[in-house]
Structures are given as structure tokens and as C-alpha cells.
Tab-separated table of C-alpha atoms and ligand atoms in Angstrom:
chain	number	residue	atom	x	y	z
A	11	UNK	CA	17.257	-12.782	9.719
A	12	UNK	CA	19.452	-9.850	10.498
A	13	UNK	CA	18.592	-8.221	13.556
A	14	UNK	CA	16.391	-5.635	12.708
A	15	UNK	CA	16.620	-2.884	14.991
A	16	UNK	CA	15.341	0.208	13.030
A	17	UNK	CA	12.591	0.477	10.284
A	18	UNK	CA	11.861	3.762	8.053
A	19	UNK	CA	8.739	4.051	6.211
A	20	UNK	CA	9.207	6.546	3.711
A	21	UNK	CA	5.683	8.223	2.608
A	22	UNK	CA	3.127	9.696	4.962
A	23	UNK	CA	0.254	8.497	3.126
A	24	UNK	CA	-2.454	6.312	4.524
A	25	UNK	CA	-0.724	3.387	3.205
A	26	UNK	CA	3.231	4.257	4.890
A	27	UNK	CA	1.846	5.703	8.146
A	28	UNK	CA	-0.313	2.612	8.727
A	29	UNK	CA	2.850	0.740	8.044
A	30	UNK	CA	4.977	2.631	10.318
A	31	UNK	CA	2.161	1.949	12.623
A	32	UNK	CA	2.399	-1.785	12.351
A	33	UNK	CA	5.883	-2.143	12.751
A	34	UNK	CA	5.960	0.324	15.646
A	35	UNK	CA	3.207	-1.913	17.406
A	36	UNK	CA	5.772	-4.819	16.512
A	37	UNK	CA	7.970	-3.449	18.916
A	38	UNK	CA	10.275	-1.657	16.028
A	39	UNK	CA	11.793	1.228	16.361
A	40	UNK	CA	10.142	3.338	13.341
A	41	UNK	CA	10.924	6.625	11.374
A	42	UNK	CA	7.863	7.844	8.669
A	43	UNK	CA	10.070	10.204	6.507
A	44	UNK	CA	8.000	12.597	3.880
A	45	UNK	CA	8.926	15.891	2.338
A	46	UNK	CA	5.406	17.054	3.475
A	47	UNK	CA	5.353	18.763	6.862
A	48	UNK	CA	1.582	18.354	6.387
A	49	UNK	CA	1.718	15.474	5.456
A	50	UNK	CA	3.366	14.181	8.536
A	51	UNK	CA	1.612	15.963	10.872
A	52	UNK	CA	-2.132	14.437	9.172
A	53	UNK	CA	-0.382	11.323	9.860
A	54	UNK	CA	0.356	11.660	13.572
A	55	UNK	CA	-3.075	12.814	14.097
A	56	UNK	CA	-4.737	9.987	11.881
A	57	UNK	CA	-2.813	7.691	13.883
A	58	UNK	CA	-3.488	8.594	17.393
A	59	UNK	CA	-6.644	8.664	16.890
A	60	UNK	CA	-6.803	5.221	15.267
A	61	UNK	CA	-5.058	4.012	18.492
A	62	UNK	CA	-7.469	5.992	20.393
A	63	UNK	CA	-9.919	3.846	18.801
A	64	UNK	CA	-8.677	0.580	20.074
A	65	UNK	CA	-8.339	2.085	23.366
A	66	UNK	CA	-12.169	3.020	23.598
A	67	UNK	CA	-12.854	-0.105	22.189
A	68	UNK	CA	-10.996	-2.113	24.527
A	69	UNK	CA	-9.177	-4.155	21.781
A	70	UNK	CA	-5.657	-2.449	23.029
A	71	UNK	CA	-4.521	-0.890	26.146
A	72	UNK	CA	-3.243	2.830	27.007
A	73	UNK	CA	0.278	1.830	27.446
A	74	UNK	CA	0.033	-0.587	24.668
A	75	UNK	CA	-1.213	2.585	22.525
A	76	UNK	CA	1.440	5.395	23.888
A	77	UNK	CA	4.515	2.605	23.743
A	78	UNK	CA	3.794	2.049	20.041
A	79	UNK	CA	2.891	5.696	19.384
A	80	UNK	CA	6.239	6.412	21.199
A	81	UNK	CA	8.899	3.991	18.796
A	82	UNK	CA	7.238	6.352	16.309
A	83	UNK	CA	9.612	9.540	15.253
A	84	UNK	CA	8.030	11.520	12.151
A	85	UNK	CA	10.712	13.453	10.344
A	86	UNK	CA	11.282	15.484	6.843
A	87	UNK	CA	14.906	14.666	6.464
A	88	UNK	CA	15.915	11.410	4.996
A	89	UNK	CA	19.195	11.484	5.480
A	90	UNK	CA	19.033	11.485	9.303
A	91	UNK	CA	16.327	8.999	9.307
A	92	UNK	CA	17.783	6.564	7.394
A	93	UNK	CA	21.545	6.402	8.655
A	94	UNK	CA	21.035	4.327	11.262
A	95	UNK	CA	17.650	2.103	9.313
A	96	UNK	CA	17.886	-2.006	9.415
A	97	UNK	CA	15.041	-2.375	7.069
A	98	UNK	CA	13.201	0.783	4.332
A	99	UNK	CA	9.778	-0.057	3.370
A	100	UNK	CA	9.614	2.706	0.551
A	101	UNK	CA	5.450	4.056	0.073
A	102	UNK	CA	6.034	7.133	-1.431
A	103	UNK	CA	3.807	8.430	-4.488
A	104	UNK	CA	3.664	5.568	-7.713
A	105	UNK	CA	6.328	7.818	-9.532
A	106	UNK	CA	9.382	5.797	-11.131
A	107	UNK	CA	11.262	9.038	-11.218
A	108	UNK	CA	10.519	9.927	-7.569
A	109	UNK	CA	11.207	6.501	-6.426
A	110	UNK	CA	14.322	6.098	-8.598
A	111	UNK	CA	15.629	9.069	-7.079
A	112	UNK	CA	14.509	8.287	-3.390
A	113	UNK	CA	16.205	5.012	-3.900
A	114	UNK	CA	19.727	6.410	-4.742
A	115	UNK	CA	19.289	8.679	-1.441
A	116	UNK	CA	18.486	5.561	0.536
A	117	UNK	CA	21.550	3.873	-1.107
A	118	UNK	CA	23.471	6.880	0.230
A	119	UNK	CA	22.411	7.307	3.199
A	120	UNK	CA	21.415	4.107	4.938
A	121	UNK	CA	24.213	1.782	6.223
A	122	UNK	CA	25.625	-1.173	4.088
A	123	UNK	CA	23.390	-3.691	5.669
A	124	UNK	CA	19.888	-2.014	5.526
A	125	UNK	CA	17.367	-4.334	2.820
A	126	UNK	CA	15.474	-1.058	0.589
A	127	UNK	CA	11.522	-2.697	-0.504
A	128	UNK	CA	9.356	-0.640	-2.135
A	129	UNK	CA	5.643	-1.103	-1.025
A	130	UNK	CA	4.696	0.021	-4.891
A	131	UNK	CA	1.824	-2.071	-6.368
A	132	UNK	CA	2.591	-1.035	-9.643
A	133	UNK	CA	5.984	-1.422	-10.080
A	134	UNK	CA	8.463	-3.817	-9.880
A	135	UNK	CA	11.824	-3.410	-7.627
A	136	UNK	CA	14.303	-3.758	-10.521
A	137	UNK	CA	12.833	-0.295	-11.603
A	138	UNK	CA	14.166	1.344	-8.620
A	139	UNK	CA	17.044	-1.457	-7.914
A	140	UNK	CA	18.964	0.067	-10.635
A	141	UNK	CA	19.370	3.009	-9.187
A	142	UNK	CA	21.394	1.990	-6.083
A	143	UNK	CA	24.861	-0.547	-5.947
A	144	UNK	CA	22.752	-2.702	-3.994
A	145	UNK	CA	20.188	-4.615	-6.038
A	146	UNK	CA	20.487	-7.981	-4.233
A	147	UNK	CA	19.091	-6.624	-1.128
A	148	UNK	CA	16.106	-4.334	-2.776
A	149	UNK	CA	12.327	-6.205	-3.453
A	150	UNK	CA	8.871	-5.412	-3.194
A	151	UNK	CA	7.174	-5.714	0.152
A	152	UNK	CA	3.330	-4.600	-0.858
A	153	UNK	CA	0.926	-4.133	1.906
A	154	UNK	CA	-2.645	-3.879	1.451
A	155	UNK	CA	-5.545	-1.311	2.887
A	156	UNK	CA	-5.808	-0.905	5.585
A	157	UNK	CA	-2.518	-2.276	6.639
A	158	UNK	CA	-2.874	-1.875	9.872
A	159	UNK	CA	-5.733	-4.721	8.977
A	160	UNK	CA	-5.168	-6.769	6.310
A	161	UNK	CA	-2.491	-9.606	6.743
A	162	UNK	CA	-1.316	-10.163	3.075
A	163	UNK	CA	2.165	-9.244	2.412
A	164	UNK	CA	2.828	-9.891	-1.142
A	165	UNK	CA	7.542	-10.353	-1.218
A	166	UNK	CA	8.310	-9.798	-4.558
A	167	UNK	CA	11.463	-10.859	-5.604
A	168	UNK	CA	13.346	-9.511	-9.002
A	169	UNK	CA	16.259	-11.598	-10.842
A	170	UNK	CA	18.978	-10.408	-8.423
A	171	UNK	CA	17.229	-10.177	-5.019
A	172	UNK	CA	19.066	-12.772	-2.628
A	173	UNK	CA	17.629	-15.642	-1.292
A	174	UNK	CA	18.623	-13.705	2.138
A	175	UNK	CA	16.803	-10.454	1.228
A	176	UNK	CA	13.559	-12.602	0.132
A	177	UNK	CA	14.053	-14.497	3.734
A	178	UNK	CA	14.406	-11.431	5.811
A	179	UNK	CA	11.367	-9.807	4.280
A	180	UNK	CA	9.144	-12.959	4.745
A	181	UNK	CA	10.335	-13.274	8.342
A	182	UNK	CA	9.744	-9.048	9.411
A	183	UNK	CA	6.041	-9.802	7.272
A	184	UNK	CA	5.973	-12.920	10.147
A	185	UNK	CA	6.984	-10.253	12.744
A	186	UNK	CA	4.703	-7.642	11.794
A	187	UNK	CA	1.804	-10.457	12.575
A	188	UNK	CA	1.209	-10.000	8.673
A	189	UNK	CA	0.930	-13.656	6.433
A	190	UNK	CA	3.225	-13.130	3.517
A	191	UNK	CA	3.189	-14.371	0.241
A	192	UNK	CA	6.472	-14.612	-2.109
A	193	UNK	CA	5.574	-13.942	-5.574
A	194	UNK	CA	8.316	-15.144	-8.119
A	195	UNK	CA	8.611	-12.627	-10.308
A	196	UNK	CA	7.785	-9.676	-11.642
A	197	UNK	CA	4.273	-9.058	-13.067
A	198	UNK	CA	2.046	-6.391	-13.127
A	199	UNK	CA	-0.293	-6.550	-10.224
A	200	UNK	CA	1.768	-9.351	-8.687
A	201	UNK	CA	-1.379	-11.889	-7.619
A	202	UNK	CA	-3.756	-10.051	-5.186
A	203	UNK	CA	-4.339	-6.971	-7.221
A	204	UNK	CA	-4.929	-9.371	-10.596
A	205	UNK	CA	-7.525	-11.270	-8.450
A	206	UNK	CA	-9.318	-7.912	-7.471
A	207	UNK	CA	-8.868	-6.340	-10.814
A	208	UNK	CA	-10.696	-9.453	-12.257
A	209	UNK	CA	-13.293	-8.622	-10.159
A	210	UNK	CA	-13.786	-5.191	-10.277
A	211	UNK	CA	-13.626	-5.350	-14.476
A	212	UNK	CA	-16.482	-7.620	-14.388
A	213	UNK	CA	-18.214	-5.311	-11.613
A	214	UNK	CA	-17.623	-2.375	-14.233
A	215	UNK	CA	-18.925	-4.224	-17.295
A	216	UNK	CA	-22.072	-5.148	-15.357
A	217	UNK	CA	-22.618	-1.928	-14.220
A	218	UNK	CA	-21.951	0.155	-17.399
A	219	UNK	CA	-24.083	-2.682	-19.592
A	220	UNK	CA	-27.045	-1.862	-17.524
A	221	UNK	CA	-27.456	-5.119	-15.581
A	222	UNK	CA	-27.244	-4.313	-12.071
A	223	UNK	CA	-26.908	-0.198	-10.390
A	224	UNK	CA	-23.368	-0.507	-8.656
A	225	UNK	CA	-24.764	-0.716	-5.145
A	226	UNK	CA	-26.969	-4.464	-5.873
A	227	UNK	CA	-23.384	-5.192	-7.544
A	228	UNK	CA	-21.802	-4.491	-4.210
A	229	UNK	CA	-24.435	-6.012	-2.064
A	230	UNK	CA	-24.348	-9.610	-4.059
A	231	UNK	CA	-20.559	-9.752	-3.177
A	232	UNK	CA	-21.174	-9.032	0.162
A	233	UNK	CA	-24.333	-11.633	0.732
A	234	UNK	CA	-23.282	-14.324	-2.033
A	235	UNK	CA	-19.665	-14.606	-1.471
A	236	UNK	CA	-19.099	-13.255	1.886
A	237	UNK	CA	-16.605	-10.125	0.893
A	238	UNK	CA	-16.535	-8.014	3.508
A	239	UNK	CA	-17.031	-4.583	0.976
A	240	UNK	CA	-18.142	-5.076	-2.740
A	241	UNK	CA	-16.166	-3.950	-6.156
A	242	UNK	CA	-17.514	-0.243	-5.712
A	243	UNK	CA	-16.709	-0.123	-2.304
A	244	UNK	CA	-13.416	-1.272	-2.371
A	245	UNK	CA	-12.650	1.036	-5.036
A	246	UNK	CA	-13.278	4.128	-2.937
A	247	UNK	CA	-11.596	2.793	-0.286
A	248	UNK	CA	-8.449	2.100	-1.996
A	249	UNK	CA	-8.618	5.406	-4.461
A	250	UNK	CA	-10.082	5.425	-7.570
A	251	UNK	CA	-6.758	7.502	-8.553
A	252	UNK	CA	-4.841	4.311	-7.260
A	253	UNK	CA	-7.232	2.452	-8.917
A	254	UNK	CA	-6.739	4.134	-12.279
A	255	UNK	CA	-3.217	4.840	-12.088
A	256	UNK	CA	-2.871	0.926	-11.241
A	257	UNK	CA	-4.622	-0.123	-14.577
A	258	UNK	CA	-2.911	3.021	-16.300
A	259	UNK	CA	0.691	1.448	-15.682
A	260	UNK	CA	-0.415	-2.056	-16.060
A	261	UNK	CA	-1.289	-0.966	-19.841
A	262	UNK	CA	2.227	1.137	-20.377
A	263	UNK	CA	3.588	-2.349	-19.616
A	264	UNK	CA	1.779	-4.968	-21.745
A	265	UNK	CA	0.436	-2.553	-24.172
A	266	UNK	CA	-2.900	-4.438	-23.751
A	267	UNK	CA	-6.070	-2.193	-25.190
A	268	UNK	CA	-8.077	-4.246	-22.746
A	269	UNK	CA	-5.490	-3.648	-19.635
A	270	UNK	CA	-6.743	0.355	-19.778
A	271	UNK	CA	-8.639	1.833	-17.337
A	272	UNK	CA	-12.411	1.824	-17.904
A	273	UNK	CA	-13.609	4.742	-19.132
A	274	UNK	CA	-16.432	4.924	-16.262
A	275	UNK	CA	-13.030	4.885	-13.703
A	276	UNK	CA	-11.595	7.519	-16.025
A	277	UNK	CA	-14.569	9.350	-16.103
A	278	UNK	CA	-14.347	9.596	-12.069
A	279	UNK	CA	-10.710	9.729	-11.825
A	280	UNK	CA	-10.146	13.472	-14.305
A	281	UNK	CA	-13.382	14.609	-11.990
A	282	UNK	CA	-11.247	14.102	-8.867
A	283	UNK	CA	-13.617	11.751	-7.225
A	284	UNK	CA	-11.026	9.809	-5.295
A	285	UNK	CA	-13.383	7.625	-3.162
A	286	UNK	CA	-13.336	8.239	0.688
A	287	UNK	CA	-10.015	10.437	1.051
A	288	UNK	CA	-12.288	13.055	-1.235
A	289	UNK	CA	-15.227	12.648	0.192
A	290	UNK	CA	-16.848	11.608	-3.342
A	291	UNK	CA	-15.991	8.467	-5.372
A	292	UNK	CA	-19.118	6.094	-6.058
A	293	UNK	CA	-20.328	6.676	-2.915
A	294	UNK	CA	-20.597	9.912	-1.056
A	295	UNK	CA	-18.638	10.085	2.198
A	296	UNK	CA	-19.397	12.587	5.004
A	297	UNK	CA	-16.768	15.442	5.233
A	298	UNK	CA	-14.766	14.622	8.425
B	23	LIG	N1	-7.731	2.083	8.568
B	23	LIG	C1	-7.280	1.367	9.612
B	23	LIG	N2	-8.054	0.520	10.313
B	23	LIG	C2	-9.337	0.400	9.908
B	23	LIG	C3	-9.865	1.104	8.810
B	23	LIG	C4	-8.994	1.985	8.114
B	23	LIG	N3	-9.367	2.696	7.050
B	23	LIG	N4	-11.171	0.766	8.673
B	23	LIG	C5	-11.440	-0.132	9.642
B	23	LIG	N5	-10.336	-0.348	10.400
B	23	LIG	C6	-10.192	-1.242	11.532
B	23	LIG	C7	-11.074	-0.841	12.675
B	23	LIG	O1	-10.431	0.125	13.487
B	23	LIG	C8	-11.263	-2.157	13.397
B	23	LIG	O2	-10.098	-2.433	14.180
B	23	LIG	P1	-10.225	-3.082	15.661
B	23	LIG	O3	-10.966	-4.370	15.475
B	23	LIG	O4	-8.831	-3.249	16.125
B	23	LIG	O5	-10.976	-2.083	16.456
B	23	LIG	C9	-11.291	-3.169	12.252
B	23	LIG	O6	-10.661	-2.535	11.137
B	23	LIG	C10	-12.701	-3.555	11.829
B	23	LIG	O7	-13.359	-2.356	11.481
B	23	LIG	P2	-14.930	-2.159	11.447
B	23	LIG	O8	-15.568	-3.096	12.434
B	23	LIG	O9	-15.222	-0.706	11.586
B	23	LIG	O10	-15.360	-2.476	9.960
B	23	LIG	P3	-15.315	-3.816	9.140
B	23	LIG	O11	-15.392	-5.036	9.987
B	23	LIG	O12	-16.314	-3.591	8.086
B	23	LIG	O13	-13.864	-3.811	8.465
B	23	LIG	C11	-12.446	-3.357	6.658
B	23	LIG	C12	-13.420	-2.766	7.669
B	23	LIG	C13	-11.264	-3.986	7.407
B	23	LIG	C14	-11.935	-2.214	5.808
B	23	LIG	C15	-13.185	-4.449	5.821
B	23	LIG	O14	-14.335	-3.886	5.250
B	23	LIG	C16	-12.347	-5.057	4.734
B	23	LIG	O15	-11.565	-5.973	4.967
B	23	LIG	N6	-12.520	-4.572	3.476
B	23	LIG	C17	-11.782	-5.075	2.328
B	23	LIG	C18	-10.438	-4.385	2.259
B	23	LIG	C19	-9.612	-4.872	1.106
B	23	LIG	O16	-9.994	-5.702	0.299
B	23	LIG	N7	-8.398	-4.322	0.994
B	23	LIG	C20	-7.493	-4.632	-0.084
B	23	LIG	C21	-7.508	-3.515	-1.027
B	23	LIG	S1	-6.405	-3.769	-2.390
B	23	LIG	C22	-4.980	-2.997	-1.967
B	23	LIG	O17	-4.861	-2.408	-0.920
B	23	LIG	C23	-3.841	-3.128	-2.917
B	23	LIG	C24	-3.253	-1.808	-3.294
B	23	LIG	O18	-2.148	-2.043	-4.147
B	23	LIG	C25	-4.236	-0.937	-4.025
């Protein structure tokens, strides 16, 4: 691998700020770049106090938590942040016309060498790969919530990403302590997110035929197969507006009636009831 130096996380949302998190407790020198001043400043707080956390519960020390919180630099300008980047990790909103255009800044900006992923879920890199003169060394690098928890890493390669790209990303995944998995090509939902959606359609169907309320649905995954938070659950933790814009894209590709979103999601989704991050999704979630 390359020697990797400098990583910028660009996004501010829980999914890039736990991200910049990781590879800052890597060792890495890390940038979180978003347009948001709020944004970033929601994210410095979530994240101390996360490392806080570990402090109090013993599972990390003080100067383990202010060394990592210090490789972290939060910044607005792109530019600056990634002219001197090794290695993007791209978690902005699932936009193709924000991320095209974010891509052909990072093309501009960031030196010669730097690999561009894109942490989208939903999209595959050759979307955004055309918009910079570098498509070898862009692929998707999709982390998984909460990332400063879970260990899958899916790589996803498109037809030109290099077989040096694909190895650099597998070995910073290795770095970051994360286990990642190289997916061949481009599909949607790559192979975690089919294997949850599978799931969760079945949880839906169950529910909204009557068979089970939501929570027993939840509570048999949890005491029959061992998952640590059932369909419902999951769903508010991830977003129900991830959740739904996931399924939404995944039909604008295949064109599948039976790839839309349920309408139960959709029903939740145009009320705003985002799961956790709005306090309302199936559950209700104290306001913090
Ligand atoms: N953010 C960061 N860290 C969190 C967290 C969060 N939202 N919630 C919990 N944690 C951390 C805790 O701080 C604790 O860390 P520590 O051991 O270092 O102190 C650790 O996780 C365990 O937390 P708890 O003991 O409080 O709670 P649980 O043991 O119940 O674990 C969980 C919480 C890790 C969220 C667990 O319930 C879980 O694994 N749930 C399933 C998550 C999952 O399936 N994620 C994949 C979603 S799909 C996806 O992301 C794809 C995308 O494209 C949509």
C-alpha cells in the first residue's frame, strides 16, 4: 500500500464523523470536510462525547481519547483539506449530482496519488468516477452503523478500478481494525444491505399482514437468531429516510415494482419519522 499519511472524510454526518473517528483512532491524520458549520460543530461534540464514553467506561484511556480527538481537524473548505489527502472516503448526502460534483473538486484539488471512495450504499463508484481523470483509483469503501462499531467494510470495485486501488482500500479497512469484504461488481445494495433488506421486507410483510405487532417481530430476531437489534430497530437506527431512499434508488435502477419502498416505510418516511436522529421512527426515542 501507499503510505497513507492523510485521510479526509468528506460529510459530517453520523456516518463520516464516525469514520473520521476511526481512522483518527488508527493513528491517521484526519480532516471531516462539510459545507455545514453546524454540521461540523454537532460532530465534534457527538464525538467527544462518544470518546468520553469509553473513558468513563474504562474501555479507552484519556490520552488515548485526546491523541485521537487531536489527528482530528474539522474544516468547511475542501480545497485546503484535501491538497495534501493520501486517501478520501467521500459520505456526503446520497445525491449523484452532489457527489458528481464533489468528486471533480476532489480530482482538483487532491494530489495525483490520493485513491477518492465513496462510502455511498446506494450508488456505485463509476457514477461519480466519471466525473474525475482518475477512475482507476476511485471505488466504494461502505461502512456500516455505527462505524465506529461494526467491522464490515464492503470494497467495491467498478470495471476500471486497479487491482492497486482495490488492494490499498482492503489493507487501510485492515488498518482501521475493520474486516473488509471485496464485492466484484456493481449491484445495488452490494451484499450486506441485500441480506438486511431481505430481512426487513419479510419483517414488513409480517407486520402489515397482521401476523405479529413490529415489536414481537423484533424480539424473535433478537431471542431466535441472536441479532443484536430486530428489523424495526435497525431501521430507526440506520434512518428510515436512508432506509427509503436506499429501496427508492434500488428501484430507479432495476425498475423492479417489487424493489419499491413499502408503503408502511413511505408512509413514515413523507411524515418525517426518521428513527432515532428524529426522535420518532417505529419507536419513540427520548429528545436528547
Ligand atoms: N454510535 C457509536 N457507537 C455506539 C453507538 C452509536 N450509535 N451505539 C452503541 N455504540 C457503542 C457503545 O459506545 C459501546 O462501545 P464500547 O464497548 O467501546 O463502550 C458499544 O457500541 C456497545 O454498545 P452498548 O453496550 O450500548 O449496546 P449494544 O451492545 O446493544 O450495541 C449496537 C449497540 C452496536 C448498535 C448493536 O445493537 C448492533 O450491532 N446493532 C446492529 C447494527 C447494524 O446491524 N448495523 C448495520 C446497519 S446497515 C448499514 O449501516 C448500511 C447502510 O448502508 C445503511
Amino acid at each position: 500500500m501507499g503510505t497513507i499519511h492523510k485521510i479526509l472524510v468528506i460529510g459530517a454526518g453520523a456516518m463520516g464523523s464516525q469514520i473520521a473517528m476511526v481512522a483518527a483512532a488508527a493513528g491517521y491524520r484526519t480532516a471531516v470536510q462539510d459545507v455545514s458549520t453546524d454540521m461540523l460543530v454537532q460532530a465534534q461534540g457527538q464525538l467527544t462525547a462518544r470518546m468520553q464514553a469509553k473513558v468513563a467506561k474504562g474501555s479507552l484511556s484519556r490520552a488515548e481519547a485526546d491523541t485521537a480527538l487531536g489527528r482530528l481537524e474539522f474544516t468547511s473548505s475542501l480545497p485546503d483539506a484535501a491538497a495534501d489527502a493520501d486517501f478520501v472516503i467521500e459520505a456526503a448526502t446520497e445525491r449523484l449530482d452532489i457527489k458528481r460534483s464533489i468528486f471533480a473538486a476532489l480530482d482538483a484539488a487532491a494530489p495525483a496519488h490520493a485513491i477518492l471512495a465513496t462510502n455511498s450504499s446506494t450508488l456505485g463508484s463509476s457514477a461519480v468516477a466519471s466525473s474525475t481523470g482518475r477512475p482507476e483509483k476511485v471505488c466504494n469503501m461502505h461502512f456500516f452503523n455505527p462505524a465506529l462499531v461494526m467491522k464490515c467494510v464492503e470494497v467495491v470495485r467498478h470495471p476500471q478500478t486497479s487491482q492497486e486501488t482495490v488492494d490499498t482500500a482492503l489493507e487501510l479497512a485492515r488498518s482501521l481494525g475493520k474486516s473488509p469484504v471485496l464485492i466484484n461488481r456493481e449491484i445495488p445494495g452490494f451484499v450486506a444491505n441485500r441480506l438486511m433488506g431481505a430481512l426487513r421486507d419479510e419483517a414488513l410483510r409480517l407486520y402489515a399482514d397482521g401476523v405479529a405487532d413490529f415489536r414481537d417481530i423484533d424480539t424473535a430476531a433478537k431471542t431466535a437468531l441472536n441479532h443484536p437489534m430486530g428489523p424495526f430497530e435497525l431501521m430507526d437506527l440506520v434512518g428510515l429516510d436512508v432506509s427509503y431512499l436506499i429501496r427508492q434508488a434500488t428501484y430507479d435502477q432495476t425498475g423492479d415494482p417489487a424493489d419499491l419502498p413499502h408503503p408502511l416505510l413511505k408512509d413514515l418516511y413523507d411524515q418525517g419519522s426518521f428513527g432515532r436522529k428524529t426522535g420518532q421512527g417505529w419507536y419513540s426515542y427520548d429528545a436528547r
